[in-house]
Short mmCIF file of C-alpha atoms and ligand atoms in Angstrom, two decimals:
data_model
loop_
_atom_site.label_atom_id
_atom_site.label_comp_id
_atom_site.label_asym_id
_atom_site.label_seq_id
_atom_site.Cartn_x
_atom_site.Cartn_y
_atom_site.Cartn_z
CA MET A 1 16.15 -14.50 15.59
CA THR A 2 13.48 -14.23 12.93
CA ALA A 3 10.02 -15.69 12.91
CA ARG A 4 7.84 -15.75 9.86
CA GLU A 5 4.92 -17.45 8.21
CA THR A 6 3.89 -17.55 4.58
CA LEU A 7 0.34 -17.43 3.25
CA ARG A 8 -0.58 -18.06 -0.35
CA LEU A 9 -3.18 -15.97 -2.14
CA GLU A 10 -4.56 -18.38 -4.72
CA LEU A 11 -5.46 -16.65 -7.97
CA GLY A 12 -4.31 -19.11 -10.61
CA ALA A 13 -1.44 -17.64 -12.64
CA ARG A 14 -1.59 -14.52 -10.48
CA SER A 15 -1.14 -16.35 -7.15
CA TYR A 16 1.44 -14.96 -4.73
CA ASP A 17 2.93 -15.35 -1.28
CA ILE A 18 2.30 -13.04 1.65
CA VAL A 19 5.16 -13.36 4.10
CA VAL A 20 4.49 -12.06 7.61
CA GLY A 21 7.19 -11.85 10.25
CA THR A 22 10.27 -10.14 11.59
CA GLY A 23 13.61 -9.51 9.90
CA LEU A 24 12.10 -9.59 6.41
CA LEU A 25 13.81 -6.44 5.11
CA ALA A 26 17.19 -7.93 5.90
CA ASP A 27 16.25 -11.09 3.98
CA SER A 28 14.36 -9.29 1.24
CA GLY A 29 16.94 -10.14 -1.44
CA ALA A 30 16.45 -13.89 -1.29
CA LEU A 31 12.67 -13.53 -0.95
CA VAL A 32 12.41 -11.13 -3.90
CA ALA A 33 14.92 -13.02 -6.06
CA ALA A 34 12.70 -16.11 -5.87
CA VAL A 35 9.80 -14.37 -7.66
CA VAL A 36 11.25 -11.75 -10.02
CA LYS A 37 12.53 -12.13 -13.56
CA GLN A 38 15.47 -9.71 -13.36
CA LYS A 39 18.13 -9.07 -10.73
CA ARG A 40 17.41 -5.37 -10.88
CA ALA A 41 14.59 -3.49 -9.16
CA ILE A 42 13.24 0.03 -8.77
CA ILE A 43 12.20 0.90 -5.23
CA VAL A 44 9.50 3.51 -4.68
CA THR A 45 9.16 4.95 -1.18
CA ASP A 46 8.42 8.18 0.70
CA GLU A 47 10.82 10.50 2.53
CA THR A 48 9.76 9.40 6.01
CA VAL A 49 10.03 5.69 5.28
CA ALA A 50 13.27 6.18 3.32
CA LYS A 51 14.97 7.62 6.40
CA LEU A 52 13.79 4.80 8.62
CA HIS A 53 13.83 1.64 6.51
CA LEU A 54 15.30 2.09 3.03
CA GLU A 55 18.85 1.18 4.02
CA ARG A 56 17.77 -2.19 5.42
CA LEU A 57 15.88 -2.99 2.23
CA ARG A 58 18.85 -1.91 0.12
CA SER A 59 21.29 -4.11 2.02
CA GLY A 60 18.84 -7.00 1.90
CA LEU A 61 18.70 -6.69 -1.89
CA ASP A 62 22.49 -6.27 -2.09
CA ARG A 63 22.96 -9.54 -0.26
CA ALA A 64 21.17 -11.39 -3.06
CA GLY A 65 22.93 -9.42 -5.80
CA ILE A 66 19.80 -7.50 -6.83
CA ALA A 67 20.78 -4.10 -8.25
CA HIS A 68 18.43 -1.31 -7.21
CA ARG A 69 17.61 2.35 -7.61
CA ALA A 70 15.20 4.26 -5.38
CA ILE A 71 12.66 6.98 -6.10
CA VAL A 72 11.69 8.92 -2.99
CA LEU A 73 8.39 10.81 -2.94
CA PRO A 74 6.87 13.22 -0.42
CA PRO A 75 4.82 11.49 2.31
CA GLY A 76 1.05 11.85 2.58
CA GLU A 77 -2.18 11.35 0.69
CA GLY A 78 -1.39 14.34 -1.56
CA THR A 79 1.21 12.16 -3.31
CA LYS A 80 -1.56 9.89 -4.64
CA ASP A 81 -2.49 12.38 -7.37
CA PHE A 82 -2.08 12.61 -11.13
CA ALA A 83 0.90 14.98 -10.95
CA HIS A 84 2.95 12.60 -8.76
CA PHE A 85 1.78 9.58 -10.74
CA SER A 86 2.90 11.16 -13.98
CA ARG A 87 6.26 12.21 -12.56
CA LEU A 88 6.78 8.77 -11.03
CA CYS A 89 6.12 7.05 -14.36
CA GLU A 90 8.56 9.34 -16.17
CA ASP A 91 11.21 8.85 -13.46
CA VAL A 92 10.82 5.07 -13.57
CA LEU A 93 11.13 5.07 -17.36
CA ALA A 94 14.18 7.32 -17.14
CA LEU A 95 15.85 4.64 -15.00
CA GLY A 96 15.53 2.23 -17.91
CA LEU A 97 12.54 0.11 -16.92
CA GLU A 98 12.22 -3.10 -18.89
CA ARG A 99 9.17 -5.35 -18.94
CA ILE A 100 10.95 -7.73 -16.61
CA THR A 101 12.12 -5.09 -14.12
CA PRO A 102 10.07 -5.23 -10.90
CA LEU A 103 9.01 -2.21 -8.86
CA ILE A 104 9.18 -2.49 -5.07
CA ALA A 105 6.72 -0.40 -3.04
CA LEU A 106 8.24 0.36 0.37
CA GLY A 107 5.80 2.31 2.51
CA GLY A 108 2.19 2.73 3.56
CA GLY A 109 -0.97 2.52 1.51
CA VAL A 110 -0.19 5.70 -0.40
CA ILE A 111 3.07 4.34 -1.79
CA GLY A 112 1.55 0.89 -2.33
CA ASP A 113 -1.49 2.19 -4.24
CA LEU A 114 0.55 4.61 -6.35
CA THR A 115 3.35 2.17 -7.15
CA GLY A 116 0.88 -0.60 -7.89
CA PHE A 117 -0.95 1.63 -10.33
CA ALA A 118 2.31 2.64 -11.99
CA ALA A 119 3.19 -1.06 -12.27
CA ALA A 120 -0.24 -1.76 -13.79
CA THR A 121 0.23 0.79 -16.54
CA LEU A 122 3.97 1.16 -17.26
CA LEU A 123 4.91 -0.81 -20.38
CA ARG A 124 1.32 -2.17 -20.14
CA GLY A 125 2.10 -3.90 -16.87
CA VAL A 126 5.20 -4.88 -14.92
CA ASP A 127 5.64 -6.92 -11.73
CA TYR A 128 5.74 -5.27 -8.34
CA VAL A 129 6.43 -6.32 -4.78
CA GLN A 130 4.60 -4.81 -1.82
CA VAL A 131 6.70 -4.09 1.28
CA PRO A 132 4.09 -2.46 3.52
CA THR A 133 5.37 -0.46 6.50
CA THR A 134 2.14 0.73 8.14
CA LEU A 135 -0.26 -1.54 9.97
CA LEU A 136 -3.01 -0.45 7.59
CA ALA A 137 -0.93 -1.40 4.57
CA GLN A 138 0.15 -4.72 6.12
CA VAL A 139 -3.38 -5.85 6.92
CA ASP A 140 -5.27 -4.32 4.05
CA SER A 141 -3.95 -2.25 1.17
CA SER A 142 -0.90 -4.35 0.21
CA VAL A 143 -3.00 -7.49 -0.32
CA GLY A 144 -5.60 -7.89 -3.04
CA GLY A 145 -4.34 -5.87 -5.99
CA LYS A 146 -6.44 -2.72 -5.73
CA THR A 147 -4.22 0.09 -6.97
CA GLY A 148 -4.95 3.68 -7.83
CA ILE A 149 -4.81 7.40 -7.28
CA ASP A 150 -7.22 10.11 -6.19
CA SER A 151 -9.10 12.51 -8.47
CA ALA A 152 -10.80 15.84 -7.92
CA HIS A 153 -13.97 13.71 -7.99
CA GLY A 154 -12.95 11.56 -5.06
CA LYS A 155 -10.49 9.12 -3.57
CA ASN A 156 -9.21 6.11 -5.54
CA MET A 157 -11.29 7.11 -8.56
CA ILE A 158 -8.59 6.19 -11.08
CA GLY A 159 -6.95 2.81 -10.78
CA ALA A 160 -6.66 -0.80 -11.76
CA PHE A 161 -6.74 -4.27 -10.30
CA HIS A 162 -3.14 -5.42 -10.52
CA GLN A 163 -1.87 -8.08 -8.13
CA PRO A 164 1.65 -7.89 -6.68
CA VAL A 165 3.99 -10.86 -7.13
CA LEU A 166 4.91 -10.89 -3.43
CA VAL A 167 3.98 -9.16 -0.18
CA LEU A 168 6.57 -8.82 2.59
CA ALA A 169 4.95 -7.60 5.81
CA ASP A 170 7.89 -6.98 8.15
CA ILE A 171 6.45 -6.49 11.65
CA ASP A 172 9.67 -4.77 12.76
CA THR A 173 8.85 -1.73 10.61
CA LEU A 174 5.81 -1.03 12.79
CA ALA A 175 8.13 -0.09 15.68
CA THR A 176 8.71 3.35 14.15
CA LEU A 177 5.08 4.01 13.25
CA PRO A 178 3.45 6.89 15.19
CA ARG A 179 0.77 5.65 17.60
CA ARG A 180 -1.98 7.49 15.76
CA GLU A 181 -1.08 5.73 12.47
CA LEU A 182 -0.86 2.39 14.26
CA LEU A 183 -4.34 2.87 15.72
CA ALA A 184 -5.70 3.81 12.32
CA GLY A 185 -4.47 0.45 11.00
CA TYR A 186 -5.84 -1.30 14.05
CA ALA A 187 -9.34 -0.16 13.07
CA GLU A 188 -9.00 -2.37 9.97
CA VAL A 189 -7.64 -5.31 11.98
CA VAL A 190 -10.77 -5.23 14.13
CA LYS A 191 -12.86 -5.13 10.95
CA TYR A 192 -11.85 -8.71 10.01
CA GLY A 193 -13.17 -9.97 13.33
CA LEU A 194 -16.40 -8.03 12.96
CA VAL A 195 -17.05 -9.18 9.39
CA ARG A 196 -16.60 -12.95 9.71
CA ASP A 197 -14.48 -14.00 12.68
CA ARG A 198 -16.04 -13.48 16.09
CA GLY A 199 -13.25 -15.47 17.78
CA PHE A 200 -10.64 -13.07 16.36
CA PHE A 201 -12.60 -10.08 17.67
CA GLU A 202 -12.79 -11.69 21.10
CA TRP A 203 -9.04 -12.33 21.02
CA LEU A 204 -8.48 -8.68 20.10
CA GLU A 205 -10.64 -7.55 23.01
CA GLY A 206 -8.04 -9.20 25.23
CA ALA A 207 -4.84 -8.64 23.24
CA GLY A 208 -5.56 -5.29 21.55
CA ALA A 209 -3.94 -3.12 24.23
CA ALA A 210 -0.71 -5.17 24.16
CA LEU A 211 -0.68 -5.12 20.36
CA VAL A 212 -0.98 -1.33 20.31
CA ALA A 213 1.69 -1.04 23.01
CA GLY A 214 4.19 -2.99 20.87
CA ASP A 215 3.84 -6.70 21.60
CA ILE A 216 5.51 -8.36 18.59
CA ASP A 217 3.71 -11.69 18.89
CA ALA A 218 0.32 -10.01 19.13
CA ARG A 219 1.16 -7.87 16.11
CA ARG A 220 2.34 -10.85 14.10
CA ARG A 221 -0.75 -12.87 14.91
CA ALA A 222 -3.05 -9.95 14.10
CA VAL A 223 -1.35 -9.23 10.74
CA LEU A 224 -1.31 -12.91 9.84
CA THR A 225 -4.98 -13.44 10.69
CA SER A 226 -5.98 -10.27 8.84
CA CYS A 227 -3.97 -11.18 5.73
CA ALA A 228 -5.38 -14.71 5.77
CA ALA A 229 -8.92 -13.30 5.94
CA LYS A 230 -8.27 -10.84 3.13
CA ALA A 231 -6.50 -13.43 0.97
CA ALA A 232 -9.41 -15.88 1.38
CA VAL A 233 -11.93 -13.27 0.27
CA VAL A 234 -9.85 -11.96 -2.65
CA ALA A 235 -9.26 -15.53 -3.87
CA ILE A 236 -13.01 -16.01 -4.38
CA ASP A 237 -13.97 -12.45 -5.35
CA GLU A 238 -11.01 -10.57 -6.82
CA ARG A 239 -13.13 -7.86 -8.48
CA GLU A 240 -15.41 -7.17 -5.52
CA THR A 241 -18.71 -8.31 -6.93
CA GLY A 242 -19.57 -10.52 -3.97
CA ASP A 243 -18.08 -11.23 -0.55
CA ARG A 244 -15.16 -8.81 -0.95
CA GLN A 245 -17.70 -6.02 -0.49
CA LEU A 246 -18.04 -7.07 3.16
CA LEU A 247 -14.53 -5.73 3.75
CA ASN A 248 -16.02 -2.30 3.11
CA LEU A 249 -17.69 -2.48 6.53
CA GLY A 250 -17.70 1.09 7.86
CA HIS A 251 -16.28 2.51 4.64
CA THR A 252 -19.37 4.22 3.18
CA PHE A 253 -19.84 6.21 6.40
CA GLY A 254 -16.07 6.56 6.72
CA HIS A 255 -15.55 7.96 3.23
CA ALA A 256 -18.28 10.52 3.82
CA LEU A 257 -16.55 11.65 7.02
CA GLU A 258 -13.19 11.79 5.25
CA SER A 259 -14.72 13.76 2.42
CA GLU A 260 -16.21 16.27 4.88
CA THR A 261 -12.87 16.64 6.69
CA GLY A 262 -10.83 17.03 3.50
CA PHE A 263 -9.08 13.61 3.28
CA GLY A 264 -6.15 14.73 5.36
CA ASP A 265 -4.61 14.74 8.79
CA ALA A 266 -7.81 15.95 10.47
CA LEU A 267 -9.21 12.44 10.14
CA LEU A 268 -7.06 9.51 9.04
CA HIS A 269 -8.62 6.82 6.83
CA GLY A 270 -8.46 4.23 9.61
CA GLU A 271 -9.99 6.61 12.15
CA ALA A 272 -12.84 7.23 9.71
CA VAL A 273 -13.22 3.46 9.31
CA ALA A 274 -13.43 2.96 13.10
CA LEU A 275 -16.14 5.59 13.31
CA GLY A 276 -17.90 4.19 10.25
CA ILE A 277 -17.90 0.67 11.69
CA ARG A 278 -19.26 1.93 14.99
CA LEU A 279 -22.01 3.76 13.03
CA ALA A 280 -22.79 0.66 10.94
CA PHE A 281 -23.25 -1.45 14.09
CA ASP A 282 -25.38 1.18 15.82
CA LEU A 283 -27.52 1.62 12.72
CA SER A 284 -27.92 -2.16 12.51
CA ALA A 285 -28.99 -2.22 16.17
CA GLN A 286 -31.44 0.67 15.69
CA LEU A 287 -32.98 -1.12 12.71
CA GLY A 288 -33.46 -4.21 14.87
CA LEU A 289 -31.04 -6.25 12.76
CA CYS A 290 -28.36 -6.73 15.40
CA PRO A 291 -28.36 -6.97 19.24
CA ALA A 292 -27.67 -3.62 20.94
CA ALA A 293 -25.09 -5.40 23.10
CA ALA A 294 -23.00 -6.22 20.00
CA ALA A 295 -22.97 -2.56 18.94
CA SER A 296 -21.97 -1.53 22.47
CA ARG A 297 -19.09 -4.00 22.45
CA VAL A 298 -17.76 -2.61 19.16
CA ARG A 299 -17.91 0.95 20.50
CA ALA A 300 -16.31 -0.09 23.79
CA HIS A 301 -13.38 -1.80 22.10
CA TYR A 302 -12.54 1.03 19.71
CA GLN A 303 -12.83 3.49 22.58
CA ALA A 304 -10.65 1.37 24.86
CA VAL A 305 -7.72 1.42 22.44
CA GLY A 306 -8.08 5.16 21.82
CA LEU A 307 -9.91 5.38 18.50
CA PRO A 308 -12.65 7.99 18.01
CA VAL A 309 -16.21 6.72 18.37
CA ALA A 310 -18.28 9.94 18.27
CA LEU A 311 -18.52 12.37 15.36
CA SER A 312 -18.04 15.26 17.78
CA GLN A 313 -14.55 13.92 18.58
CA VAL A 314 -13.34 14.55 15.04
CA ALA A 315 -15.46 17.53 13.95
CA ASN A 316 -12.91 20.08 15.14
CA GLY A 317 -15.35 21.97 17.33
CA LYS A 318 -17.90 22.18 14.52
CA ARG A 319 -20.89 19.97 13.81
CA PHE A 320 -21.02 17.74 10.73
CA ASP A 321 -23.90 18.60 8.43
CA PRO A 322 -26.02 15.42 8.14
CA ALA A 323 -27.28 16.40 4.66
CA ALA A 324 -23.71 16.89 3.45
CA LEU A 325 -22.70 13.51 4.89
CA LEU A 326 -25.61 11.85 3.14
CA GLU A 327 -24.70 13.60 -0.09
CA ALA A 328 -21.12 12.34 0.22
CA MET A 329 -22.42 8.80 0.85
CA ALA A 330 -24.56 9.08 -2.28
CA HIS A 331 -21.40 9.79 -4.31
CA ASP A 332 -19.63 6.69 -3.07
CA LYS A 333 -18.13 4.37 -5.73
CA LYS A 334 -20.35 1.61 -4.38
CA VAL A 335 -23.65 3.34 -5.22
CA ARG A 336 -25.70 1.06 -7.51
CA ASP A 337 -28.67 2.48 -9.45
CA GLY A 338 -28.71 5.40 -7.03
CA LYS A 339 -28.98 3.11 -3.97
CA ILE A 340 -26.43 3.58 -1.19
CA THR A 341 -24.62 0.34 -0.40
CA LEU A 342 -24.02 -0.26 3.28
CA ILE A 343 -22.40 -3.16 5.05
CA LEU A 344 -24.54 -3.89 8.10
CA ALA A 345 -24.28 -6.58 10.77
CA ARG A 346 -26.53 -9.22 12.29
CA ASP A 347 -23.98 -9.67 15.06
CA ILE A 348 -20.24 -9.57 15.70
CA GLY A 349 -18.70 -11.73 12.95
CA ASP A 350 -21.82 -11.64 10.78
CA ALA A 351 -21.78 -8.73 8.31
CA PHE A 352 -23.92 -8.47 5.19
CA VAL A 353 -24.48 -6.16 2.21
CA SER A 354 -27.59 -3.97 2.32
CA ARG A 355 -29.11 -1.62 -0.22
CA GLU A 356 -32.39 -1.46 1.67
CA VAL A 357 -31.88 1.48 4.03
CA GLU A 358 -33.97 4.48 2.96
CA ARG A 359 -32.23 7.83 2.63
CA ALA A 360 -34.67 9.42 5.09
CA THR A 361 -33.76 6.78 7.70
CA LEU A 362 -30.09 7.43 7.12
CA GLU A 363 -30.51 11.16 7.34
CA SER A 364 -32.30 11.08 10.69
CA PHE A 365 -29.74 8.56 11.99
CA LEU A 366 -26.90 10.87 10.92
CA ALA A 367 -28.67 13.93 12.33
CA ALA A 368 -28.84 12.30 15.76
CA GLU A 369 -25.21 11.16 15.51
CA THR A 370 -23.94 14.65 14.65
CA LEU A 371 -25.56 15.96 17.86
CA ALA A 372 -24.25 13.20 20.16
CA PRO A 373 -21.67 14.43 22.69
CA PRO A 374 -18.20 12.86 22.87
CA PRO A 375 -17.81 10.00 25.35
CA ALA A 376 -16.84 11.19 28.84
CA ALA A 377 -13.39 9.58 28.67
CA ALA A 378 -12.58 10.77 25.13
CA ARG A 379 -8.99 11.51 24.41
CA ARG A 380 -9.59 14.49 22.18
N1 NAD B 1 -5.52 -0.67 -2.11
C1 NAD B 1 -6.30 -0.97 -1.10
O1 NAD B 1 -6.93 -2.03 -1.06
C2 NAD B 1 -6.42 0.00 0.03
C3 NAD B 1 -7.05 -0.38 1.21
C4 NAD B 1 -7.09 0.51 2.27
C5 NAD B 1 -6.50 1.76 2.14
N2 NAD B 1 -5.91 2.10 0.98
C6 NAD B 1 -5.24 3.40 0.81
O2 NAD B 1 -4.15 3.45 1.71
C7 NAD B 1 -3.85 4.81 1.99
C8 NAD B 1 -3.60 4.97 3.46
O3 NAD B 1 -2.51 4.15 3.81
P1 NAD B 1 -1.65 4.43 5.13
O4 NAD B 1 -2.55 4.62 6.27
O5 NAD B 1 -0.62 3.39 5.18
O6 NAD B 1 -1.07 5.88 4.83
P2 NAD B 1 0.34 6.43 4.32
O7 NAD B 1 0.91 5.60 3.26
O8 NAD B 1 0.12 7.87 4.05
O9 NAD B 1 1.25 6.30 5.61
C9 NAD B 1 0.93 7.05 6.77
C10 NAD B 1 2.12 7.87 7.25
O10 NAD B 1 3.01 6.99 7.94
C11 NAD B 1 4.34 7.16 7.43
N3 NAD B 1 4.98 5.86 7.58
C12 NAD B 1 4.80 4.77 6.81
N4 NAD B 1 5.45 3.73 7.35
C13 NAD B 1 6.07 4.18 8.46
C14 NAD B 1 6.88 3.57 9.46
N5 NAD B 1 7.14 2.26 9.43
N6 NAD B 1 7.35 4.36 10.44
C15 NAD B 1 7.04 5.67 10.51
N7 NAD B 1 6.27 6.29 9.64
C16 NAD B 1 5.78 5.54 8.61
C17 NAD B 1 4.17 7.65 6.02
O11 NAD B 1 5.29 8.36 5.59
C18 NAD B 1 2.93 8.53 6.16
O12 NAD B 1 3.29 9.81 6.59
C19 NAD B 1 -5.03 5.63 1.49
O13 NAD B 1 -4.66 6.29 0.32
C20 NAD B 1 -6.09 4.58 1.19
O14 NAD B 1 -6.93 4.97 0.14
C21 NAD B 1 -5.85 1.25 -0.08
#
């Protein structure tokens, strides 16, 4: 029994479907065949995902007579670098890529970003399909066409906007995702409620625990609502000059924390986002922009599902240096004329862009945060 729904991201000639549901890998052949120009595809995936899900994708493609080859890369953020990008491009070309041959990205955000960027540049641009297998990739990175790799100067510093021709978010793949990775993606799900959809946040306050525990219907509804929110924003602001910036809620703080912890396993992107969103709400409350009760609710929900909410929970026994955090924030891609861009909130469901917060205010806020003890019931 399969259940699925299809959303359309409207971008003129670059419009595409986002299919959310169960059993999609098994039916991938028919779904992919409907949008590609050649019955031949090159799958890009990582070793972990290949073991768990590649066979189902392969047999789905077989069923529709789509020939396929697979390139399997090491898992982890380290794969999103120039060396792997270069090797991937050479390997894809060695398989005889033509301008009409689609790439298929099967995996999390790392595989999606890397494959999307390869698709943007190989032969000056080929089609690609996103088959996201992490919650983070299903609700965020697979939709919207931001592709890229990391540089020594920072994350996602080299890339391109290149929209996929189809997104297949198969909820079944989430069953094998480690709980910590699932929670990291959940941080981004909550974000959509906090940015513009108070009702969704309130639903998550009730359904979040079941979603994390494995409830398929809750997962499907959460992915669908998140993709619909992202698609609506991307449709009006593909290049992130306006409302798409709101989806960076928590990300300026989050990137600084990731940068200080080395962009690795110590702090996952989604965990950094949860912390960053909690910080953005507390800063908004301290500045008198947002009710304190709203900030408390955000903290309470992230804590209830098991996401970190205090810097001391992720500092590995050390204390973050507030000046270093501020410095990292000042190097964010979103800095404009030297001003740090923050997404702040007037309330739950009412986020806005701010370039008004003085560095001194931020530094004393961060200094206090780096000293705050972990919550009594913290997991780690
Ligand atoms: N392009 C965008 O708009 C955008 C948005 C947000 C994040 N990102 C990027 O996404 C990346 C993070 O993505 P991620 O969190 O998906 O990380 P990831 O791709 O590294 O996946 C996390 C881990 O889960 C494993 N995995 C993937 N699917 C699995 C499954 N179904 N079962 C078991 N294990 C599975 C992977 O092998 C990996 O070890 C970052 O590089 C970030 O910059 C991009």
